[in-house]
Protein backbone atom coordinates (compact mmCIF):
# COMPACT_ATOMS: atom_id res chain seq x y z
CA MET A 1 -7.81 -16.44 -16.69
CA GLU A 2 -11.50 -15.54 -17.33
CA ARG A 3 -12.86 -18.26 -15.52
CA ILE A 4 -11.01 -17.28 -12.26
CA VAL A 5 -12.05 -13.66 -12.65
CA SER A 6 -15.77 -14.68 -12.86
CA ALA A 7 -15.13 -16.91 -10.00
CA VAL A 8 -13.79 -14.19 -7.92
CA VAL A 9 -16.55 -11.47 -9.16
CA GLU A 10 -19.40 -13.60 -8.68
CA ALA A 11 -18.60 -14.46 -5.04
CA PRO A 12 -19.98 -12.29 -2.69
CA GLU A 13 -18.04 -9.35 -1.98
CA ASP A 14 -16.88 -10.51 1.64
CA LYS A 15 -16.03 -13.95 0.15
CA ARG A 16 -14.07 -13.01 -2.93
CA ASN A 17 -10.76 -15.07 -3.09
CA PHE A 18 -8.22 -12.40 -4.23
CA GLU A 19 -5.51 -15.01 -3.21
CA LEU A 20 -6.65 -17.38 -6.01
CA LEU A 21 -6.42 -14.48 -8.57
CA SER A 22 -2.98 -13.25 -7.27
CA GLY A 23 -1.76 -16.71 -7.31
CA TYR A 24 -2.69 -17.18 -10.81
CA MET A 25 -0.99 -13.93 -11.57
CA LEU A 26 2.33 -14.86 -9.90
CA GLY A 27 2.08 -18.35 -11.86
CA MET A 28 1.97 -16.31 -15.02
CA ILE A 29 4.41 -13.46 -14.48
CA GLU A 30 7.55 -15.36 -16.13
CA ASP A 31 5.92 -16.57 -19.30
CA HIS A 32 3.58 -13.75 -19.80
CA PRO A 33 4.58 -10.56 -18.06
CA THR A 34 2.91 -8.49 -20.62
CA ALA A 35 -0.18 -9.94 -19.93
CA VAL A 36 0.08 -9.80 -16.07
CA ASP A 37 0.66 -5.93 -16.60
CA LYS A 38 -2.49 -5.46 -18.76
CA PHE A 39 -4.21 -7.50 -16.35
CA LYS A 40 -2.98 -5.19 -13.39
CA GLN A 41 -4.54 -2.24 -15.22
CA ARG A 42 -7.94 -4.33 -15.50
CA VAL A 43 -7.74 -4.89 -11.61
CA ALA A 44 -7.60 -1.43 -11.07
CA ARG A 45 -10.11 -0.15 -13.16
CA SER A 46 -12.75 -2.75 -11.61
CA PRO A 47 -14.77 -1.96 -8.77
CA GLU A 48 -14.81 -5.56 -7.98
CA LEU A 49 -11.35 -6.55 -8.44
CA ALA A 50 -9.52 -3.38 -7.12
CA PRO A 51 -9.44 -4.24 -3.84
CA ALA A 52 -7.09 -7.26 -4.92
CA LEU A 53 -4.66 -4.99 -6.53
CA PRO A 54 -2.21 -4.46 -3.53
CA LEU A 55 -2.25 -8.47 -3.04
CA VAL A 56 -1.52 -9.02 -6.83
CA CYS A 57 1.36 -6.37 -6.83
CA TRP A 58 2.76 -7.64 -3.69
CA ARG A 59 2.91 -11.19 -4.88
CA ILE A 60 4.59 -10.34 -8.14
CA GLY A 61 6.51 -7.49 -7.04
CA ILE A 62 5.58 -3.81 -6.57
CA THR A 63 6.57 -1.36 -9.00
CA ALA A 64 6.59 2.38 -9.50
CA SER A 65 3.68 2.49 -11.99
CA ASP A 66 1.95 0.04 -9.15
CA VAL A 67 2.23 2.68 -6.73
CA LEU A 68 0.73 5.35 -8.84
CA LEU A 69 -1.89 2.96 -9.68
CA ALA A 70 -2.65 2.57 -5.92
CA ILE A 71 -3.06 6.34 -5.47
CA HIS A 72 -5.57 6.85 -8.24
CA ARG A 73 -7.65 3.86 -7.01
CA LEU A 74 -7.43 4.93 -3.63
CA GLN A 75 -8.54 8.37 -4.56
CA ALA A 76 -11.24 7.23 -6.78
CA GLY A 77 -12.53 5.26 -3.80
CA LEU A 78 -12.18 1.70 -5.38
CA LEU A 79 -9.31 0.73 -3.11
CA PRO A 80 -9.99 0.33 0.49
CA PRO A 81 -7.10 1.68 2.33
CA ARG A 82 -6.66 -1.27 4.89
CA ARG A 83 -5.94 -3.37 1.46
CA LEU A 84 -2.43 -1.55 1.42
CA VAL A 85 -1.18 -3.09 4.59
CA GLN A 86 -0.23 -5.87 2.61
CA TRP A 87 2.44 -3.97 1.27
CA SER A 88 4.27 -3.97 4.62
CA PHE A 89 5.09 -7.52 4.33
CA GLY A 90 8.46 -9.02 3.56
CA GLY A 91 10.02 -5.74 3.31
CA ILE A 92 8.94 -5.53 -0.66
CA LEU A 93 7.79 -2.01 -0.48
CA SER A 94 11.22 -1.05 0.88
CA ARG A 95 12.62 -1.93 -2.34
CA LEU A 96 11.25 1.15 -3.88
CA PRO A 97 13.28 4.42 -3.58
CA THR A 98 11.85 6.91 -1.12
CA SER A 99 10.68 9.22 -4.22
CA THR A 100 8.48 6.50 -5.47
CA VAL A 101 6.45 5.70 -2.09
CA ALA A 102 6.41 9.10 -0.79
CA PRO A 103 3.40 10.37 -3.12
CA LEU A 104 1.32 7.12 -1.68
CA PHE A 105 2.14 7.98 2.00
CA ASP A 106 1.13 11.38 1.26
CA ALA A 107 -2.08 10.59 -0.25
CA MET A 108 -2.91 8.12 2.45
CA LEU A 109 -2.30 10.89 5.00
CA ASP A 110 -4.88 13.12 3.36
CA HIS A 111 -7.26 10.28 2.49
CA SER A 112 -9.25 9.08 5.93
CA ALA A 113 -8.38 7.89 9.20
CA GLU A 114 -8.29 4.14 7.84
CA ALA A 115 -5.57 5.60 5.55
CA LEU A 116 -3.48 7.38 8.06
CA VAL A 117 -3.31 4.21 10.16
CA THR A 118 -2.21 2.26 7.33
CA ALA A 119 0.18 4.89 6.22
CA VAL A 120 2.03 5.13 9.42
CA ASP A 121 2.05 1.31 9.17
CA LEU A 122 3.47 1.32 5.76
CA MET A 123 6.14 3.91 6.61
CA GLY A 124 7.33 2.27 9.75
CA MET A 125 8.14 -0.76 8.05
CA TYR A 126 9.17 1.02 4.95
CA VAL A 127 12.10 2.47 7.46
CA HIS A 128 12.76 -0.63 9.25
CA GLY A 129 16.52 -1.12 9.29
CA ALA A 130 17.16 1.92 7.10
CA VAL A 131 16.06 4.93 9.42
CA ASP A 132 17.88 7.30 7.36
CA ARG A 133 15.08 7.13 4.87
CA LEU A 134 13.02 9.51 7.37
CA ASP A 135 15.22 12.39 6.19
CA ASP A 136 13.55 12.30 2.83
CA LEU A 137 10.12 11.65 4.77
CA SER A 138 10.34 14.55 7.17
CA PRO A 139 7.34 16.49 5.78
CA LEU A 140 5.09 13.18 5.88
CA ILE A 141 6.16 12.71 9.41
CA ARG A 142 5.00 16.34 10.48
CA LYS A 143 1.89 15.54 8.31
CA SER A 144 1.08 12.46 9.92
CA ALA A 145 1.34 14.19 13.31
CA ASP A 146 -0.92 17.17 11.98
CA ASN A 147 -3.48 14.74 10.75
CA LEU A 148 -3.46 12.52 13.63
CA VAL A 149 -5.71 15.24 15.25
CA ARG A 150 -7.92 15.68 12.06
CA TRP A 151 -8.86 12.03 11.78
CA THR A 152 -9.70 11.19 15.37
CA PRO A 153 -10.82 8.88 16.39
CA LEU A 154 -8.28 6.33 14.73
CA PRO A 155 -9.14 2.80 14.04
CA ARG A 156 -7.11 0.46 16.12
CA HIS A 157 -4.46 -1.29 14.54
CA SER A 158 -1.50 -3.30 16.29
CA MET A 159 1.41 -1.90 15.26
CA VAL A 160 0.62 1.83 14.70
CA ASP A 161 1.02 3.21 18.28
CA TYR A 162 4.54 1.99 17.78
CA HIS A 163 5.15 3.29 14.49
CA PHE A 164 3.95 6.43 15.16
CA GLU A 165 6.13 6.98 18.52
CA GLU A 166 9.07 5.93 16.55
CA LEU A 167 8.40 8.44 13.50
CA MET A 168 7.93 11.22 16.40
CA LYS A 169 11.32 10.50 18.36
CA TRP A 170 12.86 10.56 14.86
CA LYS A 171 15.79 13.63 14.84
CA PRO A 172 17.15 14.58 11.56
CA GLN A 173 20.56 13.78 10.62
CA THR A 174 22.67 16.77 10.54
CA ALA A 175 25.82 17.07 8.79
CA VAL A 176 29.31 17.39 10.36
CA ASN A 177 31.35 19.95 9.67
């Protein structure tokens, strides 16, 4: 493991192979889950490795504690928000309850323009096929609209316009008496 970490850290920042690192962790998870969990903590604390955190977590399965790690690293400036878009792939984030992911969306909406765009994308993918989840995210939908003006201009992202429009068209489900 140390040789892989050294190879990743010693590479220029724009050439770091986080796929190699996350693949190694994936290979270890079944036989050494405790070592992998400790390694995730190490990744989160390292300025050089923290950008790999979303990919490592995505490959081995995102947990509630991973979401908290991501929030703390985002707020500490160690995790670029765009890296979290990896959590939109394969519906893996949608396996977590809304109460677990809502704090991540909330932190991202307050963080930066880049984080807002990524949060809207994550929210859109999180509710894909399960729009009833929007009922629990209504304060965050309102916040995303409020922050849209706050973080202008927004970076362009292929799906954010679509997801934002879908979030804005949502209407709360009302109980039928």
